[in-house]
Structures are given as C-alpha cells and as structure tokens.
C-alpha cells in the first residue's frame, strides 16, 4: 500500500456510558477505496464525523487522528477543502435547477465563474446528466439526484471522497453506473471512503474493508482475503419453515458448521457434498445451496440478532 493519507491510532469516543468508538486503529492509502461496515450503532457515523472534524472536541491523549497531515480537531477547514462529502440523504436545493445547484456550491470554494462552468460541464458529462442541466431538482429521478449529489462533492476536485450509503434505494442499473464512475475516479488518483450496508457494494468497490461492531474493529483487510481466511466456502440456507423444523435436531456431519439462529438453520462447509447430503430429501424451493459471500462473514462476526439501535 502507498503512503497513508489517513492514520487513526487508539481512537476512543464515548457519550456518557456509551462507547461509540472503542480503541480503533487503521490507515488508508492514496487512491484506495476503503469501506466501513457494521450494524447500526457500530460507531461508523461517529468515526466519519471525527475524520471530517465535525465531532465533539474531546479525545483521549493517546489518540492520534491524521488526515492529509492535519488534525481534524484543529484544522477542520483544511480537511474540508481537500475532501468531498456525499451524505446519506440528498440535500439539493429543490428551487434551483441542476446547473444552479452546482454553481452556488462552487462559490463556497472561491471558484471563478469560468473555472466553475468548465468543471460543471465536465462533471455533468461524466455522470451522464448533460441533458438535465436546466432541469429543476424536483424533475429528476432518484438516481439522477444521487449522481448530481456526488458530482457536487467533486466540484472542487477533492483528494478524498467520503460517501455515506451512496446507492441506498437505487435500482441496479443506477447502482452499477455509480460503481463504474467511482472506479474511474479511483484510477485518476482519488481516495474513496465509503460506508454501506450493501455487502456486494463493498465487495465490488473496496480494496480493503473494516468491519465494526459495538465500536470496535472486528476484522480488517481485502474482502476476498477475509472470506478465504475466515469463513467456509459453501452455504446451505434452509428456506422452508417445515424443512427447518425437520432439520432442527438433525445430526450435523463432521466438517459442517451450523448456525441455528434465529429461526432457520444455516449450514457452512468447505465441502459442498456434505451440504448436499444434508439437503437430500428436501424439495425444490425448500433450500438454497451457494458459495459464501461477504454478508455471511458479516453475520458471523456481528450476529444475526437485532440490537436496540436497529
């Protein structure tokens, strides 16, 4: 990995008795896509606010947070000038058209009119919105609004792009278009920091991920390497309630791990034939045998039960 542009060491953050972030350490390199995964309440939002300099000012003495060589507690504006942020909810001005939304935003960064105009034209073309330049925000689809929000975050040519749930609620076509654009931006040298609940999104985009649970780091590394090292290759899911009941007391062969919570058992193994043996006798639609994925690992680490914040 190249030289780190973000370094966090022994980060703690509490709100009363609640430990939002508990002894978290990691680093992010130039032009890397780094993903934060975790259940609601895992500490992701608190972490992002600290990196961007918008969290409360009190941090422990042993904590180190460095973003482009700046401390977020004392150089918030320097970090904001180098970063673009895409919030979870689109916050575009509904009374303005597409071009006006971007033009107003350019003023916050002191961009000259000609420079702003050229940059707006380039971004609208990049995100396939050129024909919507004069359209009012209320006339845009959800996917168009999301692309415009990302374009706005890139207006001042930041070195770091922070995205909070970038494709929630979007159809597959738009999601894949945004993924492709983010890959292109990373190739151009942009560092991308993303939080998402879509495990396939993290797997597709991220060079490395950090899975958080209850404020702590549960696991960190490249997605495929984490899968290879930490979970079995195949999964047997029991779909039918009757089939689940029939298998609830079944003997599990050696080489198979079973997760019986909350209602239906899920079987894991590196040997597909062992899982086929378990499913023998079940009817079509009562089970699903597949390769494991990042969601399986996520559930293994964080559990299947809902916490009080979900």
Tab-separated table of C-alpha atoms in Angstrom, residues 4 52 66 75 80 103 279 309:
chain	number	residue	atom	x	y	z
A	4	UNK	CA	-1.079	6.624	4.235
A	52	UNK	CA	-14.198	15.240	8.937
A	66	UNK	CA	-4.214	12.444	10.979
A	75	UNK	CA	-7.631	22.009	11.119
A	80	UNK	CA	-12.873	20.062	4.278
A	103	UNK	CA	-22.835	26.939	-9.436
A	279	UNK	CA	-30.342	-31.215	1.788
A	309	UNK	CA	-30.465	0.596	17.643
